[in-house]
Amino acid sequence: MYFRFITSLMLLLFAASAKRVEDFFLYIFFSFRMLATRALSLVSKRVISTSICVRGGHGVAKVDDYALPSYFDRRENPLPDVRFVTDLSPVQKSLKEKEKGSWATLSNDEKIALYRISFKKSFAEMNKGSNEWKSVVAGMLFFIGVTGLVVLWQRKFVYGPVPPTFETEWKEKELQRMLDMRINPVEGISAKWDYENKEWKK
Amino acid sequence: MVRERRDLYSLPDAPLASRCYSHSKVETDEEFDARWVTYFSKPDIDAWELKKGMNTLIGYDLVPEPKIVDSALRACRRLNDLASAIRILEAVKDKSGPHKDIYPYLIQELKPTLTELGISTPEELGMDKL
């Protein structure tokens, strides 16, 4: 293990003494290649290919788990790209062997076990609804309520007094002034006031 | 009869382009069925092709004819994949949606194949319940 590491390190240092540019890059390439082959075997067990992908002499692209085909339960994709269970126990392996023979010899439990190896949830389980919506609506109402409390607090402690023009007495005088001015006398407010009897028209 | 409305515009395996022009040749139901039966009948079909075919078929706006499902189940048998066979039955049931009479018809037509290959329906295994 260390041999490879030391050799690649020496190659790297030797590259500094290369006479030609091509040789220099060649040494770099091979030193990394030696390191990379070691690194590749440390990467996840799900490495599909054993050949190394070298990019411009800079090393190997590590195969990330999320980039590999994954399993997912969806109605519109009934047969996912991979099986759900990838590492089979000895029992499951023997069951898989039995599957190669006649399926009529399999018991119901064995058939269910085979299904569960390949798939996580059945269609019934996949399509089952949940009660999550209740939590969502409850959360919504709660936060609307908190906002209401905040608004009430603001009215009491943050906002200053309202202008005097809102007082009842002021408003009465305002209305009287509007009627005296005959505001909207055709179809609006003055039209609804009975000037003879000094009251609203019935 | 088990066909709802066929989506003519997105057949990946279509040898002819189906467009909305009235003068071009539109694939008939029988041609569609025949094409898919042939696809699954390939003797050396591989697992990927089965998955791709099935996922594509489920993507269409229709419930496959019994003969297509039969062909697919036989492909599962050739691939020694019972789980996929059961999954296919679940998928076509799910595909029929609110039309509850389609799936029993399908099972009735497939009964000989199911007994021949030894495939249990999801109902027999209790997998349609939670």
mmCIF file of C-alpha atoms in Angstrom:
data_model
loop_
_atom_site.group_PDB
_atom_site.id
_atom_site.type_symbol
_atom_site.label_atom_id
_atom_site.label_comp_id
_atom_site.label_asym_id
_atom_site.label_seq_id
_atom_site.Cartn_x
_atom_site.Cartn_y
_atom_site.Cartn_z
ATOM 1 C CA MET A 1 0.000 0.000 0.000
ATOM 2 C CA TYR A 2 2.754 2.417 0.954
ATOM 3 C CA PHE A 3 4.854 1.193 -1.959
ATOM 4 C CA ARG A 4 2.352 2.660 -4.369
ATOM 5 C CA PHE A 5 2.198 5.887 -2.437
ATOM 6 C CA ILE A 6 5.965 6.267 -2.218
ATOM 7 C CA THR A 7 6.444 5.344 -5.862
ATOM 8 C CA SER A 8 3.908 7.872 -6.998
ATOM 9 C CA LEU A 9 5.512 10.519 -4.797
ATOM 10 C CA MET A 10 8.904 9.766 -6.262
ATOM 11 C CA LEU A 11 7.469 9.918 -9.758
ATOM 12 C CA LEU A 12 6.050 13.303 -8.935
ATOM 13 C CA LEU A 13 9.388 14.609 -7.709
ATOM 14 C CA PHE A 14 11.165 13.005 -10.652
ATOM 15 C CA ALA A 15 8.837 14.878 -12.971
ATOM 16 C CA ALA A 16 10.616 18.057 -11.929
ATOM 17 C CA SER A 17 13.763 16.799 -13.600
ATOM 18 C CA ALA A 18 12.101 15.921 -16.896
ATOM 19 C CA LYS A 19 13.847 17.310 -19.944
ATOM 20 C CA ARG A 20 10.836 17.456 -22.223
ATOM 21 C CA VAL A 21 7.410 18.889 -21.454
ATOM 22 C CA GLU A 22 5.690 15.712 -22.644
ATOM 23 C CA ASP A 23 7.771 13.628 -20.261
ATOM 24 C CA PHE A 24 6.948 15.988 -17.423
ATOM 25 C CA PHE A 25 3.243 15.550 -17.951
ATOM 26 C CA LEU A 26 3.651 11.827 -18.437
ATOM 27 C CA TYR A 27 5.271 11.463 -15.029
ATOM 28 C CA ILE A 28 2.565 13.580 -13.415
ATOM 29 C CA PHE A 29 -0.075 11.476 -15.172
ATOM 30 C CA PHE A 30 1.316 8.182 -13.986
ATOM 31 C CA SER A 31 1.981 9.334 -10.463
ATOM 32 C CA PHE A 32 -1.641 10.359 -10.133
ATOM 33 C CA ARG A 33 -2.810 7.218 -11.844
ATOM 34 C CA MET A 34 -1.010 5.145 -9.266
ATOM 35 C CA LEU A 35 -2.594 7.149 -6.460
ATOM 36 C CA ALA A 36 -5.978 7.076 -8.126
ATOM 37 C CA THR A 37 -6.193 3.323 -8.547
ATOM 38 C CA ARG A 38 -5.737 3.042 -4.806
ATOM 39 C CA ALA A 39 -8.323 5.758 -4.157
ATOM 40 C CA LEU A 40 -10.903 4.162 -6.443
ATOM 41 C CA SER A 41 -11.052 0.959 -4.431
ATOM 42 C CA LEU A 42 -11.753 2.994 -1.306
ATOM 43 C CA VAL A 43 -14.788 4.587 -2.950
ATOM 44 C CA SER A 44 -18.212 3.077 -2.303
ATOM 45 C CA LYS A 45 -18.974 -0.516 -3.030
ATOM 46 C CA ARG A 46 -21.326 0.570 -5.763
ATOM 47 C CA VAL A 47 -18.569 1.422 -8.276
ATOM 48 C CA ILE A 48 -19.870 -0.022 -11.473
ATOM 49 C CA SER A 49 -16.812 -0.028 -13.727
ATOM 50 C CA THR A 50 -13.339 -1.076 -12.804
ATOM 51 C CA SER A 51 -11.632 0.981 -15.488
ATOM 52 C CA ILE A 52 -10.257 4.304 -14.373
ATOM 53 C CA CYS A 53 -11.550 7.470 -15.938
ATOM 54 C CA VAL A 54 -8.594 9.800 -16.128
ATOM 55 C CA ARG A 55 -9.226 13.404 -16.942
ATOM 56 C CA GLY A 56 -6.382 15.235 -18.553
ATOM 57 C CA GLY A 57 -3.850 13.687 -16.246
ATOM 58 C CA HIS A 58 -5.434 15.259 -13.177
ATOM 59 C CA GLY A 59 -6.901 12.172 -11.562
ATOM 60 C CA VAL A 60 -10.046 10.143 -11.300
ATOM 61 C CA ALA A 61 -13.580 11.454 -11.030
ATOM 62 C CA LYS A 62 -14.973 10.015 -7.843
ATOM 63 C CA VAL A 63 -18.360 8.424 -8.441
ATOM 64 C CA ASP A 64 -20.719 10.131 -6.005
ATOM 65 C CA ASP A 65 -23.622 8.145 -4.636
ATOM 66 C CA TYR A 66 -26.190 10.665 -5.818
ATOM 67 C CA ALA A 67 -24.960 10.372 -9.406
ATOM 68 C CA LEU A 68 -25.706 6.657 -9.583
ATOM 69 C CA PRO A 69 -29.150 5.324 -10.520
ATOM 70 C CA SER A 70 -31.337 5.381 -7.446
ATOM 71 C CA TYR A 71 -34.446 3.657 -6.240
ATOM 72 C CA PHE A 72 -37.708 5.557 -5.845
ATOM 73 C CA ASP A 73 -41.368 4.582 -5.493
ATOM 74 C CA ARG A 74 -43.579 6.408 -8.005
ATOM 75 C CA ARG A 75 -46.852 5.495 -9.611
ATOM 76 C CA GLU A 76 -45.684 6.646 -13.021
ATOM 77 C CA ASN A 77 -42.393 4.714 -12.791
ATOM 78 C CA PRO A 78 -43.419 1.255 -11.608
ATOM 79 C CA LEU A 79 -40.073 -0.432 -12.292
ATOM 80 C CA PRO A 80 -37.222 1.706 -10.885
ATOM 81 C CA ASP A 81 -33.678 1.557 -12.232
ATOM 82 C CA VAL A 82 -32.291 -0.463 -9.339
ATOM 83 C CA ARG A 83 -33.592 -2.987 -6.843
ATOM 84 C CA PHE A 84 -34.423 -1.709 -3.407
ATOM 85 C CA VAL A 85 -32.199 -4.201 -1.568
ATOM 86 C CA THR A 86 -28.778 -4.357 -3.198
ATOM 87 C CA ASP A 87 -26.878 -6.475 -0.663
ATOM 88 C CA LEU A 88 -28.721 -9.754 -0.318
ATOM 89 C CA SER A 89 -28.548 -11.908 2.766
ATOM 90 C CA PRO A 90 -27.797 -15.631 2.203
ATOM 91 C CA VAL A 91 -31.504 -16.410 2.676
ATOM 92 C CA GLN A 92 -32.414 -13.844 0.035
ATOM 93 C CA LYS A 93 -29.735 -15.157 -2.306
ATOM 94 C CA SER A 94 -31.082 -18.688 -2.080
ATOM 95 C CA LEU A 95 -34.560 -17.328 -2.672
ATOM 96 C CA LYS A 96 -33.318 -15.609 -5.813
ATOM 97 C CA GLU A 97 -31.951 -18.946 -6.979
ATOM 98 C CA LYS A 98 -35.286 -20.581 -6.314
ATOM 99 C CA GLU A 99 -36.913 -17.855 -8.368
ATOM 100 C CA LYS A 100 -35.153 -19.213 -11.445
ATOM 101 C CA GLY A 101 -37.269 -22.337 -11.227
ATOM 102 C CA SER A 102 -41.039 -22.667 -11.389
ATOM 103 C CA TRP A 103 -42.852 -19.880 -9.569
ATOM 104 C CA ALA A 104 -45.718 -22.160 -8.678
ATOM 105 C CA THR A 105 -43.443 -23.850 -6.102
ATOM 106 C CA LEU A 106 -42.955 -20.587 -4.217
ATOM 107 C CA SER A 107 -45.083 -19.979 -1.164
ATOM 108 C CA ASN A 108 -46.957 -16.703 -0.721
ATOM 109 C CA ASP A 109 -44.446 -15.542 1.881
ATOM 110 C CA GLU A 110 -41.564 -16.253 -0.467
ATOM 111 C CA LYS A 111 -43.263 -14.306 -3.235
ATOM 112 C CA ILE A 112 -43.813 -11.385 -0.871
ATOM 113 C CA ALA A 113 -40.168 -11.635 0.220
ATOM 114 C CA LEU A 114 -39.050 -11.505 -3.422
ATOM 115 C CA TYR A 115 -41.237 -8.466 -3.988
ATOM 116 C CA ARG A 116 -39.752 -6.722 -0.957
ATOM 117 C CA ILE A 117 -36.234 -7.362 -2.210
ATOM 118 C CA SER A 118 -36.959 -5.482 -5.407
ATOM 119 C CA PHE A 119 -39.358 -2.879 -4.083
ATOM 120 C CA LYS A 120 -39.692 -0.816 -0.956
ATOM 121 C CA LYS A 121 -43.382 0.105 -0.911
ATOM 122 C CA SER A 122 -46.268 -1.578 -2.635
ATOM 123 C CA PHE A 123 -48.631 0.575 -4.673
ATOM 124 C CA ALA A 124 -51.126 0.593 -1.843
ATOM 125 C CA GLU A 125 -48.503 1.826 0.620
ATOM 126 C CA MET A 126 -47.149 4.335 -1.892
ATOM 127 C CA ASN A 127 -50.544 5.871 -2.580
ATOM 128 C CA LYS A 128 -51.637 5.977 1.026
ATOM 129 C CA GLY A 129 -52.494 9.472 2.144
ATOM 130 C CA SER A 130 -51.315 11.006 5.369
ATOM 131 C CA ASN A 131 -52.701 13.371 7.977
ATOM 132 C CA GLU A 132 -49.997 15.908 7.337
ATOM 133 C CA TRP A 133 -52.469 18.427 5.923
ATOM 134 C CA LYS A 134 -54.019 18.840 9.349
ATOM 135 C CA SER A 135 -50.657 19.890 10.804
ATOM 136 C CA VAL A 136 -50.145 22.287 7.907
ATOM 137 C CA VAL A 137 -53.539 23.992 8.343
ATOM 138 C CA ALA A 138 -53.053 24.113 12.108
ATOM 139 C CA GLY A 139 -49.657 25.741 11.635
ATOM 140 C CA MET A 140 -51.129 28.260 9.200
ATOM 141 C CA LEU A 141 -53.926 29.258 11.561
ATOM 142 C CA PHE A 142 -51.516 29.459 14.474
ATOM 143 C CA PHE A 143 -49.206 31.868 12.712
ATOM 144 C CA ILE A 144 -52.112 33.953 11.460
ATOM 145 C CA GLY A 145 -53.226 34.150 15.076
ATOM 146 C CA VAL A 146 -49.787 35.234 16.237
ATOM 147 C CA THR A 147 -49.822 37.915 13.555
ATOM 148 C CA GLY A 148 -53.163 39.102 14.884
ATOM 149 C CA LEU A 149 -51.710 39.419 18.379
ATOM 150 C CA VAL A 150 -48.765 41.341 17.007
ATOM 151 C CA VAL A 151 -51.136 43.747 15.243
ATOM 152 C CA LEU A 152 -53.134 44.334 18.437
ATOM 153 C CA TRP A 153 -49.960 44.952 20.420
ATOM 154 C CA GLN A 154 -48.786 47.394 17.763
ATOM 155 C CA ARG A 155 -52.012 49.333 17.951
ATOM 156 C CA LYS A 156 -51.657 49.689 21.693
ATOM 157 C CA PHE A 157 -47.949 50.283 22.104
ATOM 158 C CA VAL A 158 -46.524 51.436 18.819
ATOM 159 C CA TYR A 159 -48.918 53.680 16.974
ATOM 160 C CA GLY A 160 -49.601 57.198 18.205
ATOM 161 C CA PRO A 161 -53.114 58.638 18.651
ATOM 162 C CA VAL A 162 -55.422 58.841 15.694
ATOM 163 C CA PRO A 163 -56.019 62.392 14.229
ATOM 164 C CA PRO A 164 -58.863 64.494 15.763
ATOM 165 C CA THR A 165 -60.766 64.300 12.511
ATOM 166 C CA PHE A 166 -61.968 60.822 13.537
ATOM 167 C CA GLU A 167 -63.830 61.995 16.613
ATOM 168 C CA THR A 168 -67.622 61.683 16.517
ATOM 169 C CA GLU A 169 -68.189 65.388 17.141
ATOM 170 C CA TRP A 170 -65.837 66.357 14.335
ATOM 171 C CA LYS A 171 -67.516 63.891 11.986
ATOM 172 C CA GLU A 172 -70.923 65.277 12.775
ATOM 173 C CA LYS A 173 -69.737 68.776 11.969
ATOM 174 C CA GLU A 174 -68.095 67.441 8.803
ATOM 175 C CA LEU A 175 -71.343 65.851 7.648
ATOM 176 C CA GLN A 176 -73.307 68.994 8.416
ATOM 177 C CA ARG A 177 -70.835 71.010 6.357
ATOM 178 C CA MET A 178 -71.179 68.562 3.460
ATOM 179 C CA LEU A 179 -74.975 68.838 3.572
ATOM 180 C CA ASP A 180 -74.753 72.648 3.736
ATOM 181 C CA MET A 181 -72.505 72.584 0.662
ATOM 182 C CA ARG A 182 -75.028 70.301 -1.092
ATOM 183 C CA ILE A 183 -72.388 67.633 -1.812
ATOM 184 C CA ASN A 184 -73.632 65.166 -4.478
ATOM 185 C CA PRO A 185 -77.194 66.608 -4.532
ATOM 186 C CA VAL A 186 -78.456 64.512 -7.447
ATOM 187 C CA GLU A 187 -77.815 60.949 -6.437
ATOM 188 C CA GLY A 188 -75.409 61.118 -3.453
ATOM 189 C CA ILE A 189 -75.529 62.168 0.146
ATOM 190 C CA SER A 190 -77.405 65.487 -0.136
ATOM 191 C CA ALA A 191 -80.044 63.819 -2.284
ATOM 192 C CA LYS A 192 -80.814 61.517 0.619
ATOM 193 C CA TRP A 193 -81.229 64.349 3.132
ATOM 194 C CA ASP A 194 -84.627 65.935 3.629
ATOM 195 C CA TYR A 195 -83.818 69.663 4.015
ATOM 196 C CA GLU A 196 -87.432 70.580 4.937
ATOM 197 C CA ASN A 197 -87.749 68.217 7.872
ATOM 198 C CA LYS A 198 -84.047 68.183 8.664
ATOM 199 C CA GLU A 199 -83.813 64.379 8.681
ATOM 200 C CA TRP A 200 -82.786 61.575 6.369
ATOM 201 C CA LYS A 201 -85.288 60.811 3.640
ATOM 202 C CA LYS A 202 -87.279 57.657 4.249
ATOM 203 C CA MET B 1 -62.422 -0.732 -24.801
ATOM 204 C CA VAL B 2 -59.704 -0.599 -22.215
ATOM 205 C CA ARG B 3 -58.252 2.349 -24.087
ATOM 206 C CA GLU B 4 -59.063 5.843 -22.805
ATOM 207 C CA ARG B 5 -57.579 8.494 -25.069
ATOM 208 C CA ARG B 6 -54.417 7.587 -26.784
ATOM 209 C CA ASP B 7 -51.611 10.091 -26.687
ATOM 210 C CA LEU B 8 -50.403 10.132 -30.261
ATOM 211 C CA TYR B 9 -47.693 12.705 -29.845
ATOM 212 C CA SER B 10 -45.084 11.042 -27.707
ATOM 213 C CA LEU B 11 -44.389 7.453 -28.731
ATOM 214 C CA PRO B 12 -40.653 6.935 -28.355
ATOM 215 C CA ASP B 13 -40.696 3.687 -30.265
ATOM 216 C CA ALA B 14 -42.973 4.951 -33.052
ATOM 217 C CA PRO B 15 -41.509 4.279 -36.435
ATOM 218 C CA LEU B 16 -43.832 6.869 -37.940
ATOM 219 C CA ALA B 17 -44.325 10.396 -36.684
ATOM 220 C CA SER B 18 -47.868 10.924 -35.492
ATOM 221 C CA ARG B 19 -48.901 14.511 -35.800
ATOM 222 C CA CYS B 20 -52.146 16.371 -35.743
ATOM 223 C CA TYR B 21 -52.394 16.719 -39.529
ATOM 224 C CA SER B 22 -55.414 14.954 -40.883
ATOM 225 C CA HIS B 23 -53.620 13.727 -44.016
ATOM 226 C CA SER B 24 -50.900 11.685 -42.307
ATOM 227 C CA LYS B 25 -51.190 8.055 -41.294
ATOM 228 C CA VAL B 26 -52.339 7.515 -37.705
ATOM 229 C CA GLU B 27 -51.468 4.272 -35.960
ATOM 230 C CA THR B 28 -54.507 2.126 -35.264
ATOM 231 C CA ASP B 29 -55.178 0.485 -31.923
ATOM 232 C CA GLU B 30 -54.294 -2.912 -33.351
ATOM 233 C CA GLU B 31 -50.972 -1.658 -34.696
ATOM 234 C CA PHE B 32 -50.170 -0.104 -31.335
ATOM 235 C CA ASP B 33 -50.986 -3.352 -29.510
ATOM 236 C CA ALA B 34 -49.031 -5.436 -31.992
ATOM 237 C CA ARG B 35 -46.006 -3.217 -31.664
ATOM 238 C CA TRP B 36 -45.931 -3.496 -27.891
ATOM 239 C CA VAL B 37 -46.587 -7.239 -27.888
ATOM 240 C CA THR B 38 -43.644 -7.623 -30.254
ATOM 241 C CA TYR B 39 -41.485 -5.426 -28.029
ATOM 242 C CA PHE B 40 -42.019 -7.593 -24.962
ATOM 243 C CA SER B 41 -41.890 -10.846 -26.955
ATOM 244 C CA LYS B 42 -38.238 -10.380 -27.801
ATOM 245 C CA PRO B 43 -36.701 -13.697 -26.686
ATOM 246 C CA ASP B 44 -33.502 -12.200 -25.297
ATOM 247 C CA ILE B 45 -35.070 -9.088 -23.810
ATOM 248 C CA ASP B 46 -32.933 -7.685 -21.030
ATOM 249 C CA ALA B 47 -33.934 -6.215 -17.691
ATOM 250 C CA TRP B 48 -33.343 -2.641 -18.798
ATOM 251 C CA GLU B 49 -35.551 -3.059 -21.866
ATOM 252 C CA LEU B 50 -38.322 -4.517 -19.741
ATOM 253 C CA LYS B 51 -38.136 -1.609 -17.285
ATOM 254 C CA LYS B 52 -37.941 0.987 -20.044
ATOM 255 C CA GLY B 53 -40.822 -0.571 -21.944
ATOM 256 C CA MET B 54 -43.006 -0.870 -18.874
ATOM 257 C CA ASN B 55 -42.312 2.641 -17.621
ATOM 258 C CA THR B 56 -42.984 4.068 -21.081
ATOM 259 C CA LEU B 57 -46.217 2.092 -21.435
ATOM 260 C CA ILE B 58 -47.436 3.278 -18.046
ATOM 261 C CA GLY B 59 -46.679 6.824 -19.154
ATOM 262 C CA TYR B 60 -49.319 6.621 -21.879
ATOM 263 C CA ASP B 61 -52.905 7.691 -21.275
ATOM 264 C CA LEU B 62 -54.334 4.192 -21.537
ATOM 265 C CA VAL B 63 -54.583 0.843 -19.789
ATOM 266 C CA PRO B 64 -52.661 -1.763 -21.807
ATOM 267 C CA GLU B 65 -54.596 -4.559 -23.471
ATOM 268 C CA PRO B 66 -54.384 -7.960 -21.779
ATOM 269 C CA LYS B 67 -52.218 -9.284 -24.575
ATOM 270 C CA ILE B 68 -49.594 -6.612 -23.972
ATOM 271 C CA VAL B 69 -49.563 -7.339 -20.232
ATOM 272 C CA ASP B 70 -49.375 -11.047 -21.018
ATOM 273 C CA SER B 71 -46.343 -10.457 -23.208
ATOM 274 C CA ALA B 72 -44.714 -8.377 -20.469
ATOM 275 C CA LEU B 73 -45.369 -11.038 -17.825
ATOM 276 C CA ARG B 74 -43.770 -13.654 -20.041
ATOM 277 C CA ALA B 75 -40.777 -11.367 -20.425
ATOM 278 C CA CYS B 76 -40.547 -11.243 -16.614
ATOM 279 C CA ARG B 77 -40.568 -15.041 -16.586
ATOM 280 C CA ARG B 78 -37.692 -15.145 -19.063
ATOM 281 C CA LEU B 79 -35.810 -12.739 -16.812
ATOM 282 C CA ASN B 80 -36.660 -14.754 -13.662
ATOM 283 C CA ASP B 81 -38.222 -11.666 -12.101
ATOM 284 C CA LEU B 82 -41.398 -12.437 -10.173
ATOM 285 C CA ALA B 83 -41.338 -9.138 -8.275
ATOM 286 C CA SER B 84 -41.604 -7.138 -11.500
ATOM 287 C CA ALA B 85 -44.491 -9.330 -12.655
ATOM 288 C CA ILE B 86 -46.466 -8.519 -9.513
ATOM 289 C CA ARG B 87 -45.479 -4.867 -9.829
ATOM 290 C CA ILE B 88 -46.811 -4.770 -13.392
ATOM 291 C CA LEU B 89 -50.194 -6.051 -12.191
ATOM 292 C CA GLU B 90 -50.255 -3.381 -9.483
ATOM 293 C CA ALA B 91 -49.328 -0.719 -12.024
ATOM 294 C CA VAL B 92 -52.108 -1.575 -14.494
ATOM 295 C CA LYS B 93 -54.609 -1.617 -11.670
ATOM 296 C CA ASP B 94 -53.409 1.808 -10.581
ATOM 297 C CA LYS B 95 -53.591 2.961 -14.201
ATOM 298 C CA SER B 96 -57.309 2.209 -14.459
ATOM 299 C CA GLY B 97 -57.938 4.854 -11.844
ATOM 300 C CA PRO B 98 -61.608 5.322 -11.008
ATOM 301 C CA HIS B 99 -62.733 2.698 -13.563
ATOM 302 C CA LYS B 100 -62.975 -0.233 -11.209
ATOM 303 C CA ASP B 101 -64.174 -2.699 -13.823
ATOM 304 C CA ILE B 102 -61.027 -2.661 -15.962
ATOM 305 C CA TYR B 103 -58.701 -4.520 -13.599
ATOM 306 C CA PRO B 104 -61.027 -7.489 -12.915
ATOM 307 C CA TYR B 105 -61.451 -7.831 -16.688
ATOM 308 C CA LEU B 106 -57.695 -7.794 -17.131
ATOM 309 C CA ILE B 107 -57.182 -10.448 -14.473
ATOM 310 C CA GLN B 108 -59.949 -12.557 -15.971
ATOM 311 C CA GLU B 109 -58.229 -12.457 -19.365
ATOM 312 C CA LEU B 110 -54.811 -13.109 -17.839
ATOM 313 C CA LYS B 111 -55.905 -15.953 -15.555
ATOM 314 C CA PRO B 112 -54.573 -18.733 -17.819
ATOM 315 C CA THR B 113 -51.170 -17.033 -18.045
ATOM 316 C CA LEU B 114 -51.062 -16.341 -14.328
ATOM 317 C CA THR B 115 -51.728 -19.957 -13.451
ATOM 318 C CA GLU B 116 -49.336 -21.194 -16.139
ATOM 319 C CA LEU B 117 -46.460 -19.048 -14.907
ATOM 320 C CA GLY B 118 -47.387 -19.299 -11.230
ATOM 321 C CA ILE B 119 -47.774 -15.538 -10.751
ATOM 322 C CA SER B 120 -49.930 -14.542 -7.787
ATOM 323 C CA THR B 121 -51.972 -11.385 -8.051
ATOM 324 C CA PRO B 122 -51.323 -8.669 -5.463
ATOM 325 C CA GLU B 123 -54.772 -9.433 -4.021
ATOM 326 C CA GLU B 124 -53.874 -13.097 -3.441
ATOM 327 C CA LEU B 125 -50.751 -11.998 -1.578
ATOM 328 C CA GLY B 126 -52.627 -9.388 0.414
ATOM 329 C CA MET B 127 -50.457 -6.642 -1.018
ATOM 330 C CA ASP B 128 -53.393 -4.490 -2.070
ATOM 331 C CA LYS B 129 -54.142 -3.850 1.594
ATOM 332 C CA LEU B 130 -51.959 -1.803 3.868
#
